[in-house]
């Protein structure tokens, strides 16, 4: 039986927060430590890779949406076939907020870009796409992790070819897909590379070599904790209907496989969380009144 796949554009919301490569089970375990109560459920993503997710989810024109992206697959440059003209604005946090020390975009950079966008673009909806819990792992930031991770290579190549003819861009897309197909059982490929004395093939491979299987899972969980902390801070500054979900899941060694790839719709890659919140921010005056009332109560004056 085919279950319906979740498309967040079918719903009405003010803010859609996307966690990259976030598994349902890990989110369910820890989200209550950081986020308020809301309607929580498991949904099925239509994709097992960001590139695939973008193509399946955004089939229309969304001229009321500002997309704030830490993931290079979603960009204003037209890199890797992404069409930024579908949105009112695409903000490339991956381009300006990249941290060379940890080879990714820290979640606080996404918060900063979001708050600036909310102030600038009135009466718009916002998609906020964090890079975490996707590798590289912030708790293992000293690992090199190789130079061919999808995210780093897309950023570097994107800067070089953003003005090149679309056919050349298509060629880079072709090479990327070929690489992805060659690594269908990544655990085997990584072990083979390590046996030959080759450096790690990507950040997850680097983490696995240094931290082991349990350490890899812990690093993934810590990445999720870090991004949830930042979302907690963001929720204190925004209001409205907010949906928190993910583009796809992640394999962390189950069945000897790791990471994620297009078209591989196993449960751990398509089962993602969905948390619906309704946040109302008090005005400054309301907060002062509330604070004064609490003070009077504590002094037994009311």
PDB file of C-alpha atoms in Angstrom:
ATOM      1  CA  UNK A   1       0.000   0.000   0.000  1.00  0.00           C
ATOM      2  CA  UNK A   2       1.357   3.403  -1.006  1.00  0.00           C
ATOM      3  CA  UNK A   3       0.980   6.004   1.721  1.00  0.00           C
ATOM      4  CA  UNK A   4       0.560   9.683   0.774  1.00  0.00           C
ATOM      5  CA  UNK A   5       3.742  11.759   0.742  1.00  0.00           C
ATOM      6  CA  UNK A   6       3.896  15.011   2.647  1.00  0.00           C
ATOM      7  CA  UNK A   7       4.155  18.243   0.680  1.00  0.00           C
ATOM      8  CA  UNK A   8       4.380  21.290   2.961  1.00  0.00           C
ATOM      9  CA  UNK A   9       3.279  23.619   0.156  1.00  0.00           C
ATOM     10  CA  UNK A  10      -0.181  22.039   0.380  1.00  0.00           C
ATOM     11  CA  UNK A  11      -0.634  23.678   3.787  1.00  0.00           C
ATOM     12  CA  UNK A  12      -1.011  27.205   5.039  1.00  0.00           C
ATOM     13  CA  UNK A  13       1.781  28.468   7.303  1.00  0.00           C
ATOM     14  CA  UNK A  14       3.758  31.602   8.089  1.00  0.00           C
ATOM     15  CA  UNK A  15       7.103  29.887   8.651  1.00  0.00           C
ATOM     16  CA  UNK A  16       8.255  26.519   7.354  1.00  0.00           C
ATOM     17  CA  UNK A  17      11.432  25.350   9.084  1.00  0.00           C
ATOM     18  CA  UNK A  18      13.337  22.572   7.321  1.00  0.00           C
ATOM     19  CA  UNK A  19      15.974  20.480   9.081  1.00  0.00           C
ATOM     20  CA  UNK A  20      18.276  18.859   6.554  1.00  0.00           C
ATOM     21  CA  UNK A  21      18.550  15.056   6.793  1.00  0.00           C
ATOM     22  CA  UNK A  22      16.539  14.897  10.022  1.00  0.00           C
ATOM     23  CA  UNK A  23      15.275  11.483  11.066  1.00  0.00           C
ATOM     24  CA  UNK A  24      11.878  11.130  12.699  1.00  0.00           C
ATOM     25  CA  UNK A  25      13.114   8.870  15.504  1.00  0.00           C
ATOM     26  CA  UNK A  26      15.952  11.143  16.623  1.00  0.00           C
ATOM     27  CA  UNK A  27      13.756  14.253  16.497  1.00  0.00           C
ATOM     28  CA  UNK A  28      11.000  12.549  18.489  1.00  0.00           C
ATOM     29  CA  UNK A  29      13.493  11.546  21.175  1.00  0.00           C
ATOM     30  CA  UNK A  30      14.824  15.029  21.954  1.00  0.00           C
ATOM     31  CA  UNK A  31      12.671  17.812  20.509  1.00  0.00           C
ATOM     32  CA  UNK A  32      10.717  18.346  23.747  1.00  0.00           C
ATOM     33  CA  UNK A  33      13.949  19.459  25.427  1.00  0.00           C
ATOM     34  CA  UNK A  34      14.009  22.551  23.211  1.00  0.00           C
ATOM     35  CA  UNK A  35      10.642  23.249  21.590  1.00  0.00           C
ATOM     36  CA  UNK A  36       7.165  24.048  22.908  1.00  0.00           C
ATOM     37  CA  UNK A  37       4.315  21.580  22.718  1.00  0.00           C
ATOM     38  CA  UNK A  38       2.445  21.344  19.450  1.00  0.00           C
ATOM     39  CA  UNK A  39       0.855  18.918  17.044  1.00  0.00           C
ATOM     40  CA  UNK A  40       3.532  16.305  16.353  1.00  0.00           C
ATOM     41  CA  UNK A  41       3.376  13.486  13.833  1.00  0.00           C
ATOM     42  CA  UNK A  42       5.363  11.308  11.472  1.00  0.00           C
ATOM     43  CA  UNK A  43       5.032  12.125   7.779  1.00  0.00           C
ATOM     44  CA  UNK A  44       6.549  10.609   4.656  1.00  0.00           C
ATOM     45  CA  UNK A  45       8.808  12.783   2.549  1.00  0.00           C
ATOM     46  CA  UNK A  46       8.463  12.437  -1.235  1.00  0.00           C
ATOM     47  CA  UNK A  47      12.250  12.254  -1.513  1.00  0.00           C
ATOM     48  CA  UNK A  48      15.435  10.837  -0.033  1.00  0.00           C
ATOM     49  CA  UNK A  49      17.738  13.666  -1.144  1.00  0.00           C
ATOM     50  CA  UNK A  50      17.446  17.466  -1.126  1.00  0.00           C
ATOM     51  CA  UNK A  51      17.764  17.787  -4.890  1.00  0.00           C
ATOM     52  CA  UNK A  52      14.941  15.274  -5.377  1.00  0.00           C
ATOM     53  CA  UNK A  53      12.848  16.912  -2.646  1.00  0.00           C
ATOM     54  CA  UNK A  54      13.063  20.356  -4.234  1.00  0.00           C
ATOM     55  CA  UNK A  55      11.897  19.049  -7.603  1.00  0.00           C
ATOM     56  CA  UNK A  56       8.955  17.137  -6.134  1.00  0.00           C
ATOM     57  CA  UNK A  57       7.767  19.719  -3.623  1.00  0.00           C
ATOM     58  CA  UNK A  58       8.061  23.018  -5.483  1.00  0.00           C
ATOM     59  CA  UNK A  59       6.111  22.505  -8.694  1.00  0.00           C
ATOM     60  CA  UNK A  60       4.407  25.899  -8.734  1.00  0.00           C
ATOM     61  CA  UNK A  61       5.257  29.608  -8.426  1.00  0.00           C
ATOM     62  CA  UNK A  62       5.575  30.907  -4.853  1.00  0.00           C
ATOM     63  CA  UNK A  63       5.824  34.666  -5.181  1.00  0.00           C
ATOM     64  CA  UNK A  64       4.843  35.182  -1.535  1.00  0.00           C
ATOM     65  CA  UNK A  65       7.712  33.064  -0.139  1.00  0.00           C
ATOM     66  CA  UNK A  66      11.213  34.093   0.882  1.00  0.00           C
ATOM     67  CA  UNK A  67      13.485  31.029   0.992  1.00  0.00           C
ATOM     68  CA  UNK A  68      16.384  31.338   3.451  1.00  0.00           C
ATOM     69  CA  UNK A  69      18.802  28.567   2.565  1.00  0.00           C
ATOM     70  CA  UNK A  70      21.877  27.115   4.229  1.00  0.00           C
ATOM     71  CA  UNK A  71      21.880  24.291   1.682  1.00  0.00           C
ATOM     72  CA  UNK A  72      23.679  25.010  -1.624  1.00  0.00           C
ATOM     73  CA  UNK A  73      21.141  22.923  -3.546  1.00  0.00           C
ATOM     74  CA  UNK A  74      18.642  25.741  -2.892  1.00  0.00           C
ATOM     75  CA  UNK A  75      20.253  28.897  -4.224  1.00  0.00           C
ATOM     76  CA  UNK A  76      19.702  32.142  -6.108  1.00  0.00           C
ATOM     77  CA  UNK A  77      22.445  31.332  -8.639  1.00  0.00           C
ATOM     78  CA  UNK A  78      20.613  28.720 -10.694  1.00  0.00           C
ATOM     79  CA  UNK A  79      23.184  26.097  -9.670  1.00  0.00           C
ATOM     80  CA  UNK A  80      22.320  22.389 -10.063  1.00  0.00           C
ATOM     81  CA  UNK A  81      19.076  23.120 -11.876  1.00  0.00           C
ATOM     82  CA  UNK A  82      17.370  24.963  -9.018  1.00  0.00           C
ATOM     83  CA  UNK A  83      15.012  27.687 -10.257  1.00  0.00           C
ATOM     84  CA  UNK A  84      15.088  30.662  -7.866  1.00  0.00           C
ATOM     85  CA  UNK A  85      12.481  32.498  -9.955  1.00  0.00           C
ATOM     86  CA  UNK A  86       9.799  30.300  -8.403  1.00  0.00           C
ATOM     87  CA  UNK A  87      10.160  32.308  -5.185  1.00  0.00           C
ATOM     88  CA  UNK A  88       9.881  35.967  -4.287  1.00  0.00           C
ATOM     89  CA  UNK A  89      13.446  35.834  -2.967  1.00  0.00           C
ATOM     90  CA  UNK A  90      16.110  33.216  -2.243  1.00  0.00           C
ATOM     91  CA  UNK A  91      18.674  34.194   0.383  1.00  0.00           C
ATOM     92  CA  UNK A  92      21.977  32.324   0.064  1.00  0.00           C
ATOM     93  CA  UNK A  93      23.112  31.851   3.653  1.00  0.00           C
ATOM     94  CA  UNK A  94      25.370  29.046   2.367  1.00  0.00           C
ATOM     95  CA  UNK A  95      27.241  31.627   0.278  1.00  0.00           C
ATOM     96  CA  UNK A  96      27.887  34.286   2.920  1.00  0.00           C
ATOM     97  CA  UNK A  97      27.484  32.376   6.177  1.00  0.00           C
ATOM     98  CA  UNK A  98      29.784  29.438   5.490  1.00  0.00           C
ATOM     99  CA  UNK A  99      32.189  28.671   8.352  1.00  0.00           C
ATOM    100  CA  UNK A 100      35.496  27.344   7.033  1.00  0.00           C
ATOM    101  CA  UNK A 101      36.410  25.931  10.448  1.00  0.00           C
ATOM    102  CA  UNK A 102      33.512  23.489  10.478  1.00  0.00           C
ATOM    103  CA  UNK A 103      32.879  23.301   6.699  1.00  0.00           C
ATOM    104  CA  UNK A 104      29.199  24.087   6.990  1.00  0.00           C
ATOM    105  CA  UNK A 105      26.740  26.865   7.836  1.00  0.00           C
ATOM    106  CA  UNK A 106      26.225  27.094  11.616  1.00  0.00           C
ATOM    107  CA  UNK A 107      22.564  27.418  12.606  1.00  0.00           C
ATOM    108  CA  UNK A 108      23.057  30.812  14.253  1.00  0.00           C
ATOM    109  CA  UNK A 109      23.930  32.245  10.817  1.00  0.00           C
ATOM    110  CA  UNK A 110      20.548  31.057   9.573  1.00  0.00           C
ATOM    111  CA  UNK A 111      18.852  32.749  12.523  1.00  0.00           C
ATOM    112  CA  UNK A 112      20.639  35.998  11.746  1.00  0.00           C
ATOM    113  CA  UNK A 113      19.616  35.897   8.082  1.00  0.00           C
ATOM    114  CA  UNK A 114      16.030  35.026   9.020  1.00  0.00           C
ATOM    115  CA  UNK A 115      15.594  37.933  11.419  1.00  0.00           C
ATOM    116  CA  UNK A 116      16.997  40.334   8.838  1.00  0.00           C
ATOM    117  CA  UNK A 117      14.637  38.952   6.191  1.00  0.00           C
ATOM    118  CA  UNK A 118      11.579  39.135   8.445  1.00  0.00           C
ATOM    119  CA  UNK A 119      12.299  42.798   9.126  1.00  0.00           C
ATOM    120  CA  UNK A 120      12.881  43.544   5.455  1.00  0.00           C
ATOM    121  CA  UNK A 121      10.135  41.567   3.716  1.00  0.00           C
ATOM    122  CA  UNK A 122       6.789  42.435   5.252  1.00  0.00           C
ATOM    123  CA  UNK A 123       3.729  40.248   4.631  1.00  0.00           C
ATOM    124  CA  UNK A 124       5.756  37.389   3.166  1.00  0.00           C
ATOM    125  CA  UNK A 125       5.981  33.752   4.198  1.00  0.00           C
ATOM    126  CA  UNK A 126       9.344  32.227   4.971  1.00  0.00           C
ATOM    127  CA  UNK A 127      11.040  28.884   4.448  1.00  0.00           C
ATOM    128  CA  UNK A 128      14.016  28.540   6.774  1.00  0.00           C
ATOM    129  CA  UNK A 129      16.315  25.715   5.689  1.00  0.00           C
ATOM    130  CA  UNK A 130      19.007  24.786   8.226  1.00  0.00           C
ATOM    131  CA  UNK A 131      21.911  22.542   7.252  1.00  0.00           C
ATOM    132  CA  UNK A 132      21.848  20.511  10.475  1.00  0.00           C
ATOM    133  CA  UNK A 133      21.606  17.711  11.521  1.00  0.00           C
ATOM    134  CA  UNK A 134      23.251  16.904   8.159  1.00  0.00           C
ATOM    135  CA  UNK A 135      27.025  16.381   8.299  1.00  0.00           C
ATOM    136  CA  UNK A 136      29.575  17.914   8.850  1.00  0.00           C
ATOM    137  CA  UNK A 137      29.165  17.566  12.598  1.00  0.00           C
ATOM    138  CA  UNK A 138      29.716  20.640  14.740  1.00  0.00           C
ATOM    139  CA  UNK A 139      30.959  18.576  17.686  1.00  0.00           C
ATOM    140  CA  UNK A 140      33.686  17.117  15.443  1.00  0.00           C
ATOM    141  CA  UNK A 141      34.584  20.386  13.737  1.00  0.00           C
ATOM    142  CA  UNK A 142      38.326  19.627  13.668  1.00  0.00           C
ATOM    143  CA  UNK A 143      37.841  16.796  11.176  1.00  0.00           C
ATOM    144  CA  UNK A 144      38.787  17.607   7.598  1.00  0.00           C
ATOM    145  CA  UNK A 145      36.234  15.233   6.100  1.00  0.00           C
ATOM    146  CA  UNK A 146      37.527  15.354   2.553  1.00  0.00           C
ATOM    147  CA  UNK A 147      36.910  17.928  -0.122  1.00  0.00           C
ATOM    148  CA  UNK A 148      34.172  16.214  -2.113  1.00  0.00           C
ATOM    149  CA  UNK A 149      31.230  16.417   0.245  1.00  0.00           C
ATOM    150  CA  UNK A 150      28.154  17.363  -1.739  1.00  0.00           C
ATOM    151  CA  UNK A 151      27.645  20.581   0.173  1.00  0.00           C
ATOM    152  CA  UNK A 152      31.194  21.929   0.115  1.00  0.00           C
ATOM    153  CA  UNK A 153      31.813  20.964  -3.504  1.00  0.00           C
ATOM    154  CA  UNK A 154      28.515  22.490  -4.604  1.00  0.00           C
ATOM    155  CA  UNK A 155      29.456  25.756  -2.911  1.00  0.00           C
ATOM    156  CA  UNK A 156      32.959  25.865  -4.392  1.00  0.00           C
ATOM    157  CA  UNK A 157      31.874  24.816  -7.863  1.00  0.00           C
ATOM    158  CA  UNK A 158      28.869  27.101  -7.676  1.00  0.00           C
ATOM    159  CA  UNK A 159      31.019  30.150  -7.062  1.00  0.00           C
ATOM    160  CA  UNK A 160      33.104  29.290 -10.104  1.00  0.00           C
ATOM    161  CA  UNK A 161      30.345  28.428 -12.568  1.00  0.00           C
ATOM    162  CA  UNK A 162      27.399  30.580 -11.508  1.00  0.00           C
ATOM    163  CA  UNK A 163      27.766  32.643 -14.712  1.00  0.00           C
ATOM    164  CA  UNK A 164      28.581  29.762 -17.060  1.00  0.00           C
ATOM    165  CA  UNK A 165      26.261  28.459 -19.762  1.00  0.00           C
ATOM    166  CA  UNK A 166      23.439  26.183 -18.449  1.00  0.00           C
ATOM    167  CA  UNK A 167      24.684  23.209 -20.521  1.00  0.00           C
ATOM    168  CA  UNK A 168      27.918  23.201 -18.532  1.00  0.00           C
ATOM    169  CA  UNK A 169      25.895  23.254 -15.337  1.00  0.00           C
ATOM    170  CA  UNK A 170      23.994  20.219 -16.622  1.00  0.00           C
ATOM    171  CA  UNK A 171      27.321  18.435 -17.100  1.00  0.00           C
ATOM    172  CA  UNK A 172      28.200  19.020 -13.433  1.00  0.00           C
ATOM    173  CA  UNK A 173      24.783  17.653 -12.472  1.00  0.00           C
ATOM    174  CA  UNK A 174      25.496  14.531 -14.541  1.00  0.00           C
ATOM    175  CA  UNK A 175      28.839  13.992 -12.806  1.00  0.00           C
ATOM    176  CA  UNK A 176      27.224  14.364  -9.409  1.00  0.00           C
ATOM    177  CA  UNK A 177      24.524  11.784 -10.183  1.00  0.00           C
ATOM    178  CA  UNK A 178      27.170   9.349 -11.456  1.00  0.00           C
ATOM    179  CA  UNK A 179      29.151   9.769  -8.245  1.00  0.00           C
ATOM    180  CA  UNK A 180      25.993   9.194  -6.214  1.00  0.00           C
ATOM    181  CA  UNK A 181      25.189   5.965  -8.078  1.00  0.00           C
ATOM    182  CA  UNK A 182      28.708   4.642  -7.599  1.00  0.00           C
ATOM    183  CA  UNK A 183      28.354   5.027  -3.834  1.00  0.00           C
ATOM    184  CA  UNK A 184      25.080   3.147  -3.420  1.00  0.00           C
ATOM    185  CA  UNK A 185      26.517   1.099  -0.578  1.00  0.00           C
ATOM    186  CA  UNK A 186      28.702   3.756   0.954  1.00  0.00           C
ATOM    187  CA  UNK A 187      29.903   1.722   3.912  1.00  0.00           C
ATOM    188  CA  UNK A 188      31.596  -0.716   1.530  1.00  0.00           C
ATOM    189  CA  UNK A 189      33.090   2.093  -0.549  1.00  0.00           C
ATOM    190  CA  UNK A 190      34.412   3.862   2.540  1.00  0.00           C
ATOM    191  CA  UNK A 191      36.018   0.733   3.979  1.00  0.00           C
ATOM    192  CA  UNK A 192      37.640  -0.006   0.635  1.00  0.00           C
ATOM    193  CA  UNK A 193      39.005   3.534   0.404  1.00  0.00           C
ATOM    194  CA  UNK A 194      40.337   3.343   3.949  1.00  0.00           C
ATOM    195  CA  UNK A 195      42.041   0.000   3.231  1.00  0.00           C
ATOM    196  CA  UNK A 196      43.876   1.688   0.357  1.00  0.00           C
ATOM    197  CA  UNK A 197      45.061   4.455   2.646  1.00  0.00           C
ATOM    198  CA  UNK A 198      42.853   7.050   0.958  1.00  0.00           C
ATOM    199  CA  UNK A 199      41.526  10.064   2.889  1.00  0.00           C
ATOM    200  CA  UNK A 200      37.869  10.203   3.992  1.00  0.00           C
ATOM    201  CA  UNK A 201      35.433  10.593   1.107  1.00  0.00           C
ATOM    202  CA  UNK A 202      33.120  12.987   2.948  1.00  0.00           C
ATOM    203  CA  UNK A 203      32.453  14.354   6.461  1.00  0.00           C
ATOM    204  CA  UNK A 204      30.391  11.350   7.567  1.00  0.00           C
ATOM    205  CA  UNK A 205      33.174   9.002   6.491  1.00  0.00           C
ATOM    206  CA  UNK A 206      35.652  11.116   8.474  1.00  0.00           C
ATOM    207  CA  UNK A 207      33.430  11.026  11.556  1.00  0.00           C
ATOM    208  CA  UNK A 208      32.994   7.259  11.298  1.00  0.00           C
ATOM    209  CA  UNK A 209      36.745   6.677  11.076  1.00  0.00           C
ATOM    210  CA  UNK A 210      37.531   8.821  14.093  1.00  0.00           C
ATOM    211  CA  UNK A 211      34.507   8.346  16.346  1.00  0.00           C
ATOM    212  CA  UNK A 212      33.247   4.897  15.325  1.00  0.00           C
ATOM    213  CA  UNK A 213      29.634   3.831  14.846  1.00  0.00           C
ATOM    214  CA  UNK A 214      28.399   5.004  18.247  1.00  0.00           C
ATOM    215  CA  UNK A 215      30.355   8.240  17.990  1.00  0.00           C
ATOM    216  CA  UNK A 216      28.845   8.957  14.583  1.00  0.00           C
ATOM    217  CA  UNK A 217      25.322   8.583  15.951  1.00  0.00           C
ATOM    218  CA  UNK A 218      26.174  10.783  18.915  1.00  0.00           C
ATOM    219  CA  UNK A 219      27.620  13.463  16.618  1.00  0.00           C
ATOM    220  CA  UNK A 220      24.425  13.372  14.533  1.00  0.00           C
ATOM    221  CA  UNK A 221      22.343  13.771  17.685  1.00  0.00           C
ATOM    222  CA  UNK A 222      24.516  16.676  18.854  1.00  0.00           C
ATOM    223  CA  UNK A 223      24.024  18.384  15.489  1.00  0.00           C
ATOM    224  CA  UNK A 224      20.285  18.032  15.975  1.00  0.00           C
ATOM    225  CA  UNK A 225      20.533  19.458  19.480  1.00  0.00           C
ATOM    226  CA  UNK A 226      22.491  22.464  18.229  1.00  0.00           C
ATOM    227  CA  UNK A 227      19.962  23.341  15.558  1.00  0.00           C
ATOM    228  CA  UNK A 228      17.028  22.849  17.939  1.00  0.00           C
ATOM    229  CA  UNK A 229      18.669  25.262  20.387  1.00  0.00           C
ATOM    230  CA  UNK A 230      18.817  27.862  17.632  1.00  0.00           C
ATOM    231  CA  UNK A 231      15.223  27.225  16.625  1.00  0.00           C
ATOM    232  CA  UNK A 232      14.230  27.751  20.255  1.00  0.00           C
ATOM    233  CA  UNK A 233      15.864  31.190  20.126  1.00  0.00           C
ATOM    234  CA  UNK A 234      14.252  31.989  16.785  1.00  0.00           C
ATOM    235  CA  UNK A 235      10.788  31.116  18.089  1.00  0.00           C
ATOM    236  CA  UNK A 236      11.173  33.881  20.655  1.00  0.00           C
ATOM    237  CA  UNK A 237      11.314  36.437  17.839  1.00  0.00           C
ATOM    238  CA  UNK A 238       8.726  35.220  15.306  1.00  0.00           C
ATOM    239  CA  UNK A 239       5.012  34.532  15.475  1.00  0.00           C
ATOM    240  CA  UNK A 240       2.306  32.793  13.512  1.00  0.00           C
ATOM    241  CA  UNK A 241       1.723  29.266  12.310  1.00  0.00           C
ATOM    242  CA  UNK A 242       5.057  27.472  12.218  1.00  0.00           C
ATOM    243  CA  UNK A 243       5.774  24.030  10.802  1.00  0.00           C
ATOM    244  CA  UNK A 244       9.039  22.251  11.541  1.00  0.00           C
ATOM    245  CA  UNK A 245       9.871  19.313   9.283  1.00  0.00           C
ATOM    246  CA  UNK A 246      12.668  17.839   7.133  1.00  0.00           C
ATOM    247  CA  UNK A 247      13.492  17.243   3.489  1.00  0.00           C
ATOM    248  CA  UNK A 248      14.588  13.633   4.094  1.00  0.00           C
ATOM    249  CA  UNK A 249      16.133  11.340   6.698  1.00  0.00           C
ATOM    250  CA  UNK A 250      19.572   9.807   7.131  1.00  0.00           C
ATOM    251  CA  UNK A 251      21.225   6.388   7.299  1.00  0.00           C
ATOM    252  CA  UNK A 252      23.717   5.993  10.125  1.00  0.00           C
ATOM    253  CA  UNK A 253      25.015   2.507   9.453  1.00  0.00           C
ATOM    254  CA  UNK A 254      21.738   0.601   9.321  1.00  0.00           C
ATOM    255  CA  UNK A 255      22.227  -2.354   6.991  1.00  0.00           C
ATOM    256  CA  UNK A 256      25.817  -1.251   6.484  1.00  0.00           C
ATOM    257  CA  UNK A 257      24.663   1.860   4.630  1.00  0.00           C
ATOM    258  CA  UNK A 258      25.207   5.534   5.333  1.00  0.00           C
ATOM    259  CA  UNK A 259      24.058   9.010   4.345  1.00  0.00           C
ATOM    260  CA  UNK A 260      21.289   9.337   1.710  1.00  0.00           C
ATOM    261  CA  UNK A 261      20.806   9.345  -2.042  1.00  0.00           C
ATOM    262  CA  UNK A 262      18.163  10.105  -4.621  1.00  0.00           C
ATOM    263  CA  UNK A 263      15.408   7.579  -5.234  1.00  0.00           C
ATOM    264  CA  UNK A 264      16.296   5.310  -2.297  1.00  0.00           C
ATOM    265  CA  UNK A 265      12.986   5.430  -0.427  1.00  0.00           C
ATOM    266  CA  UNK A 266      13.660   3.200   2.565  1.00  0.00           C
ATOM    267  CA  UNK A 267      11.787   4.123   5.777  1.00  0.00           C
ATOM    268  CA  UNK A 268      14.719   5.792   7.550  1.00  0.00           C
ATOM    269  CA  UNK A 269      15.193   8.135   4.588  1.00  0.00           C
ATOM    270  CA  UNK A 270      11.577   9.179   4.057  1.00  0.00           C
ATOM    271  CA  UNK A 271      10.109   9.092   7.578  1.00  0.00           C
ATOM    272  CA  UNK A 272      10.465  12.655   8.822  1.00  0.00           C
ATOM    273  CA  UNK A 273       9.018  14.684  11.687  1.00  0.00           C
ATOM    274  CA  UNK A 274       6.346  17.319  11.451  1.00  0.00           C
ATOM    275  CA  UNK A 275       5.730  19.659  14.373  1.00  0.00           C
ATOM    276  CA  UNK A 276       3.038  22.317  14.040  1.00  0.00           C
ATOM    277  CA  UNK A 277       3.178  25.308  16.378  1.00  0.00           C
ATOM    278  CA  UNK A 278       1.140  28.467  16.806  1.00  0.00           C
ATOM    279  CA  UNK A 279       3.323  31.130  18.358  1.00  0.00           C
ATOM    280  CA  UNK A 280       2.030  34.485  19.561  1.00  0.00           C
ATOM    281  CA  UNK A 281       4.511  37.116  20.651  1.00  0.00           C
ATOM    282  CA  UNK A 282       3.503  39.563  23.326  1.00  0.00           C
ATOM    283  CA  UNK A 283       4.044  43.225  22.579  1.00  0.00           C
ATOM    284  CA  UNK A 284       6.674  45.054  24.605  1.00  0.00           C
ATOM    285  CA  UNK A 285       3.932  46.801  26.582  1.00  0.00           C
ATOM    286  CA  UNK A 286       2.230  43.476  27.340  1.00  0.00           C
ATOM    287  CA  UNK A 287       5.501  41.978  28.549  1.00  0.00           C
ATOM    288  CA  UNK A 288       6.077  44.935  30.897  1.00  0.00           C
ATOM    289  CA  UNK A 289       2.539  44.679  32.302  1.00  0.00           C
ATOM    290  CA  UNK A 290       2.895  40.911  32.768  1.00  0.00           C
ATOM    291  CA  UNK A 291       6.256  41.365  34.484  1.00  0.00           C
ATOM    292  CA  UNK A 292       4.818  43.997  36.847  1.00  0.00           C
ATOM    293  CA  UNK A 293       1.862  41.749  37.690  1.00  0.00           C
ATOM    294  CA  UNK A 294       4.200  38.883  38.521  1.00  0.00           C
ATOM    295  CA  UNK A 295       6.267  41.210  40.697  1.00  0.00           C
ATOM    296  CA  UNK A 296       3.195  42.391  42.594  1.00  0.00           C
ATOM    297  CA  UNK A 297       2.066  38.791  43.078  1.00  0.00           C
ATOM    298  CA  UNK A 298       5.456  37.877  44.500  1.00  0.00           C
ATOM    299  CA  UNK A 299       5.145  40.793  46.932  1.00  0.00           C
ATOM    300  CA  UNK A 300       1.611  39.688  47.921  1.00  0.00           C
ATOM    301  CA  UNK A 301       0.196  43.058  46.833  1.00  0.00           C
ATOM    302  CA  UNK A 302      -2.472  41.538  44.597  1.00  0.00           C
TER     303      UNK A 302
END
